[in-house]
Amino acid sequence: MAKYACCIDNVLAAKILAAVNLVIAVLTLVQKIVEGAREKELSQSNDFFDKSQRFLFLIGAVVSIIDDIILMVGAFKKSRCLLIIWMVIASILTAISCVMFLWNFTAEKGFTPQDYVIQLATIGFNVWTLLVVTGAIKEIREGA
């Protein structure tokens, strides 16, 4: 059995990554809400694009938090069904992140190199978590 996290089984790694993903998702949501409120206060514009962008980010963040809760429950309960549901949702979110990275890369807005590195690191972390959960599902299936 392939271990995608160094020296620990994939189920334990999935539990750890679930907690890390959940903390990162909540912190990102709080940081973006504070940042968005500050930008809205400074700009005082009622641009539809800005409002829709904030709304879409909020929806994405809530879906991401719910997805991470599904991963946490699935990993701790060793539920293959929940882990598979998590994988489907996480795959869709990762694909959307890849499209957003390409969109941001070609957009004319001034993104800093740090923004690109953070986006690529997030995508890489999501792919690694998908691999770990795939291994965890195999371990649960063999143990049952």
PDB file of C-alpha atoms in Angstrom:
ATOM      1  CA  MET A   1       0.000   0.000   0.000  1.00  0.00           C
ATOM      2  CA  ALA A   2       1.390   3.385  -1.003  1.00  0.00           C
ATOM      3  CA  LYS A   3       1.754   5.908   1.799  1.00  0.00           C
ATOM      4  CA  TYR A   4       1.315   9.436   0.509  1.00  0.00           C
ATOM      5  CA  ALA A   5       2.294  11.060   3.807  1.00  0.00           C
ATOM      6  CA  CYS A   6       5.705  10.264   5.217  1.00  0.00           C
ATOM      7  CA  CYS A   7       5.810   7.411   7.715  1.00  0.00           C
ATOM      8  CA  ILE A   8       2.115   7.335   8.697  1.00  0.00           C
ATOM      9  CA  ASP A   9      -0.843   5.520   7.278  1.00  0.00           C
ATOM     10  CA  ASN A  10      -3.168   7.367   4.926  1.00  0.00           C
ATOM     11  CA  VAL A  11      -6.174   7.331   7.277  1.00  0.00           C
ATOM     12  CA  LEU A  12      -4.244   9.163  10.004  1.00  0.00           C
ATOM     13  CA  ALA A  13      -2.828  11.547   7.404  1.00  0.00           C
ATOM     14  CA  ALA A  14      -6.368  12.211   6.130  1.00  0.00           C
ATOM     15  CA  LYS A  15      -7.452  13.106   9.683  1.00  0.00           C
ATOM     16  CA  ILE A  16      -4.545  15.522  10.062  1.00  0.00           C
ATOM     17  CA  LEU A  17      -5.072  17.073   6.644  1.00  0.00           C
ATOM     18  CA  ALA A  18      -8.792  17.442   7.368  1.00  0.00           C
ATOM     19  CA  ALA A  19      -8.033  19.520  10.451  1.00  0.00           C
ATOM     20  CA  VAL A  20      -5.402  21.582   8.618  1.00  0.00           C
ATOM     21  CA  ASN A  21      -7.721  22.192   5.647  1.00  0.00           C
ATOM     22  CA  LEU A  22     -10.562  23.271   7.927  1.00  0.00           C
ATOM     23  CA  VAL A  23      -8.392  25.717   9.865  1.00  0.00           C
ATOM     24  CA  ILE A  24      -6.967  27.186   6.648  1.00  0.00           C
ATOM     25  CA  ALA A  25     -10.447  27.544   5.113  1.00  0.00           C
ATOM     26  CA  VAL A  26     -11.842  29.359   8.168  1.00  0.00           C
ATOM     27  CA  LEU A  27      -8.812  31.651   8.461  1.00  0.00           C
ATOM     28  CA  THR A  28      -8.961  32.464   4.759  1.00  0.00           C
ATOM     29  CA  LEU A  29     -12.659  33.273   5.011  1.00  0.00           C
ATOM     30  CA  VAL A  30     -12.115  35.621   7.964  1.00  0.00           C
ATOM     31  CA  GLN A  31      -9.124  37.301   6.305  1.00  0.00           C
ATOM     32  CA  LYS A  32     -10.966  37.843   3.015  1.00  0.00           C
ATOM     33  CA  ILE A  33     -14.046  39.224   4.784  1.00  0.00           C
ATOM     34  CA  VAL A  34     -11.919  41.736   6.687  1.00  0.00           C
ATOM     35  CA  GLU A  35      -9.978  42.618   3.540  1.00  0.00           C
ATOM     36  CA  GLY A  36     -13.179  42.978   1.511  1.00  0.00           C
ATOM     37  CA  ALA A  37     -14.792  45.217   4.126  1.00  0.00           C
ATOM     38  CA  ARG A  38     -11.711  47.432   4.171  1.00  0.00           C
ATOM     39  CA  GLU A  39     -11.660  47.678   0.354  1.00  0.00           C
ATOM     40  CA  LYS A  40     -15.389  48.382   0.205  1.00  0.00           C
ATOM     41  CA  GLU A  41     -15.026  51.135   2.802  1.00  0.00           C
ATOM     42  CA  LEU A  42     -12.172  52.762   0.904  1.00  0.00           C
ATOM     43  CA  SER A  43     -13.671  52.541  -2.590  1.00  0.00           C
ATOM     44  CA  GLN A  44     -17.336  53.399  -1.861  1.00  0.00           C
ATOM     45  CA  SER A  45     -18.278  52.030  -5.293  1.00  0.00           C
ATOM     46  CA  ASN A  46     -21.378  50.041  -6.083  1.00  0.00           C
ATOM     47  CA  ASP A  47     -19.816  48.164  -8.977  1.00  0.00           C
ATOM     48  CA  PHE A  48     -21.778  45.028  -9.847  1.00  0.00           C
ATOM     49  CA  PHE A  49     -18.565  43.138 -10.664  1.00  0.00           C
ATOM     50  CA  ASP A  50     -17.112  43.769  -7.206  1.00  0.00           C
ATOM     51  CA  LYS A  51     -20.339  42.726  -5.489  1.00  0.00           C
ATOM     52  CA  SER A  52     -20.647  39.557  -7.559  1.00  0.00           C
ATOM     53  CA  GLN A  53     -16.997  38.689  -6.960  1.00  0.00           C
ATOM     54  CA  ARG A  54     -17.426  39.024  -3.190  1.00  0.00           C
ATOM     55  CA  PHE A  55     -20.621  36.952  -3.307  1.00  0.00           C
ATOM     56  CA  LEU A  56     -18.992  34.175  -5.355  1.00  0.00           C
ATOM     57  CA  PHE A  57     -16.024  34.092  -2.998  1.00  0.00           C
ATOM     58  CA  LEU A  58     -18.374  33.811  -0.012  1.00  0.00           C
ATOM     59  CA  ILE A  59     -20.268  30.922  -1.627  1.00  0.00           C
ATOM     60  CA  GLY A  60     -16.985  29.188  -2.500  1.00  0.00           C
ATOM     61  CA  ALA A  61     -15.627  29.637   1.020  1.00  0.00           C
ATOM     62  CA  VAL A  62     -18.772  28.222   2.631  1.00  0.00           C
ATOM     63  CA  VAL A  63     -18.730  25.229   0.260  1.00  0.00           C
ATOM     64  CA  SER A  64     -15.041  24.704   1.050  1.00  0.00           C
ATOM     65  CA  ILE A  65     -15.698  24.735   4.809  1.00  0.00           C
ATOM     66  CA  ILE A  66     -18.595  22.286   4.452  1.00  0.00           C
ATOM     67  CA  ASP A  67     -16.381  20.088   2.264  1.00  0.00           C
ATOM     68  CA  ASP A  68     -13.620  20.101   4.889  1.00  0.00           C
ATOM     69  CA  ILE A  69     -16.138  19.154   7.587  1.00  0.00           C
ATOM     70  CA  ILE A  70     -17.222  16.221   5.395  1.00  0.00           C
ATOM     71  CA  LEU A  71     -13.566  15.180   5.102  1.00  0.00           C
ATOM     72  CA  MET A  72     -13.058  15.414   8.851  1.00  0.00           C
ATOM     73  CA  VAL A  73     -16.157  13.368   9.684  1.00  0.00           C
ATOM     74  CA  GLY A  74     -15.367  10.827   6.950  1.00  0.00           C
ATOM     75  CA  ALA A  75     -11.777  10.406   8.109  1.00  0.00           C
ATOM     76  CA  PHE A  76     -12.636  10.033  11.792  1.00  0.00           C
ATOM     77  CA  LYS A  77     -15.595   7.712  11.170  1.00  0.00           C
ATOM     78  CA  LYS A  78     -13.668   5.835   8.438  1.00  0.00           C
ATOM     79  CA  SER A  79     -16.615   6.267   6.096  1.00  0.00           C
ATOM     80  CA  ARG A  80     -15.703   5.494   2.501  1.00  0.00           C
ATOM     81  CA  CYS A  81     -18.944   7.072   1.283  1.00  0.00           C
ATOM     82  CA  LEU A  82     -18.192  10.442   2.929  1.00  0.00           C
ATOM     83  CA  LEU A  83     -14.610  10.356   1.697  1.00  0.00           C
ATOM     84  CA  ILE A  84     -15.775   9.733  -1.862  1.00  0.00           C
ATOM     85  CA  ILE A  85     -18.284  12.600  -1.582  1.00  0.00           C
ATOM     86  CA  TRP A  86     -15.459  14.788  -0.307  1.00  0.00           C
ATOM     87  CA  MET A  87     -13.245  13.745  -3.225  1.00  0.00           C
ATOM     88  CA  VAL A  88     -15.889  14.683  -5.796  1.00  0.00           C
ATOM     89  CA  ILE A  89     -16.479  18.112  -4.260  1.00  0.00           C
ATOM     90  CA  ALA A  90     -12.757  18.727  -3.685  1.00  0.00           C
ATOM     91  CA  SER A  91     -11.960  17.743  -7.275  1.00  0.00           C
ATOM     92  CA  ILE A  92     -14.498  20.257  -8.550  1.00  0.00           C
ATOM     93  CA  LEU A  93     -13.132  22.978  -6.239  1.00  0.00           C
ATOM     94  CA  THR A  94      -9.560  22.197  -7.308  1.00  0.00           C
ATOM     95  CA  ALA A  95     -10.534  22.396 -10.984  1.00  0.00           C
ATOM     96  CA  ILE A  96     -12.200  25.751 -10.305  1.00  0.00           C
ATOM     97  CA  SER A  97      -9.024  26.891  -8.513  1.00  0.00           C
ATOM     98  CA  CYS A  98      -6.964  25.943 -11.564  1.00  0.00           C
ATOM     99  CA  VAL A  99      -9.286  27.904 -13.853  1.00  0.00           C
ATOM    100  CA  MET A 100      -9.177  30.881 -11.481  1.00  0.00           C
ATOM    101  CA  PHE A 101      -5.377  30.712 -11.428  1.00  0.00           C
ATOM    102  CA  LEU A 102      -5.280  30.843 -15.227  1.00  0.00           C
ATOM    103  CA  TRP A 103      -7.862  33.634 -15.221  1.00  0.00           C
ATOM    104  CA  ASN A 104      -5.866  35.662 -12.675  1.00  0.00           C
ATOM    105  CA  PHE A 105      -2.668  35.009 -14.599  1.00  0.00           C
ATOM    106  CA  THR A 106      -4.129  36.485 -17.783  1.00  0.00           C
ATOM    107  CA  ALA A 107      -6.172  39.252 -16.133  1.00  0.00           C
ATOM    108  CA  GLU A 108      -5.030  42.817 -16.256  1.00  0.00           C
ATOM    109  CA  LYS A 109      -5.458  43.343 -12.531  1.00  0.00           C
ATOM    110  CA  GLY A 110      -2.197  43.713 -10.668  1.00  0.00           C
ATOM    111  CA  PHE A 111      -1.595  40.414  -8.915  1.00  0.00           C
ATOM    112  CA  THR A 112       1.692  40.079  -7.096  1.00  0.00           C
ATOM    113  CA  PRO A 113       4.017  37.112  -7.548  1.00  0.00           C
ATOM    114  CA  GLN A 114       3.136  36.094  -3.985  1.00  0.00           C
ATOM    115  CA  ASP A 115      -0.516  35.710  -5.029  1.00  0.00           C
ATOM    116  CA  TYR A 116       0.494  33.294  -7.774  1.00  0.00           C
ATOM    117  CA  VAL A 117       2.725  31.289  -5.445  1.00  0.00           C
ATOM    118  CA  ILE A 118      -0.067  31.038  -2.860  1.00  0.00           C
ATOM    119  CA  GLN A 119      -2.553  29.890  -5.502  1.00  0.00           C
ATOM    120  CA  LEU A 120      -0.141  27.254  -6.840  1.00  0.00           C
ATOM    121  CA  ALA A 121       0.679  26.047  -3.320  1.00  0.00           C
ATOM    122  CA  THR A 122      -3.040  25.743  -2.540  1.00  0.00           C
ATOM    123  CA  ILE A 123      -3.645  23.725  -5.699  1.00  0.00           C
ATOM    124  CA  GLY A 124      -0.675  21.468  -4.898  1.00  0.00           C
ATOM    125  CA  PHE A 125      -1.868  20.969  -1.326  1.00  0.00           C
ATOM    126  CA  ASN A 126      -5.355  20.054  -2.572  1.00  0.00           C
ATOM    127  CA  VAL A 127      -3.941  17.509  -5.030  1.00  0.00           C
ATOM    128  CA  TRP A 128      -1.791  15.973  -2.268  1.00  0.00           C
ATOM    129  CA  THR A 129      -4.831  15.747   0.016  1.00  0.00           C
ATOM    130  CA  LEU A 130      -6.764  14.031  -2.789  1.00  0.00           C
ATOM    131  CA  LEU A 131      -3.958  11.457  -3.094  1.00  0.00           C
ATOM    132  CA  VAL A 132      -3.893  10.850   0.667  1.00  0.00           C
ATOM    133  CA  VAL A 133      -7.662  10.376   0.793  1.00  0.00           C
ATOM    134  CA  THR A 134      -7.482   7.980  -2.160  1.00  0.00           C
ATOM    135  CA  GLY A 135      -4.986   5.915  -0.168  1.00  0.00           C
ATOM    136  CA  ALA A 136      -7.186   6.168   2.932  1.00  0.00           C
ATOM    137  CA  ILE A 137     -10.180   4.810   1.016  1.00  0.00           C
ATOM    138  CA  LYS A 138      -8.060   1.857  -0.132  1.00  0.00           C
ATOM    139  CA  GLU A 139      -6.863   1.232   3.427  1.00  0.00           C
ATOM    140  CA  ILE A 140     -10.423   1.323   4.783  1.00  0.00           C
ATOM    141  CA  ARG A 141     -11.595  -1.051   2.062  1.00  0.00           C
ATOM    142  CA  GLU A 142      -8.783  -3.540   2.809  1.00  0.00           C
ATOM    143  CA  GLY A 143      -9.351  -3.300   6.561  1.00  0.00           C
ATOM    144  CA  ALA A 144     -13.083  -3.961   6.305  1.00  0.00           C
TER     145      ALA A 144
END
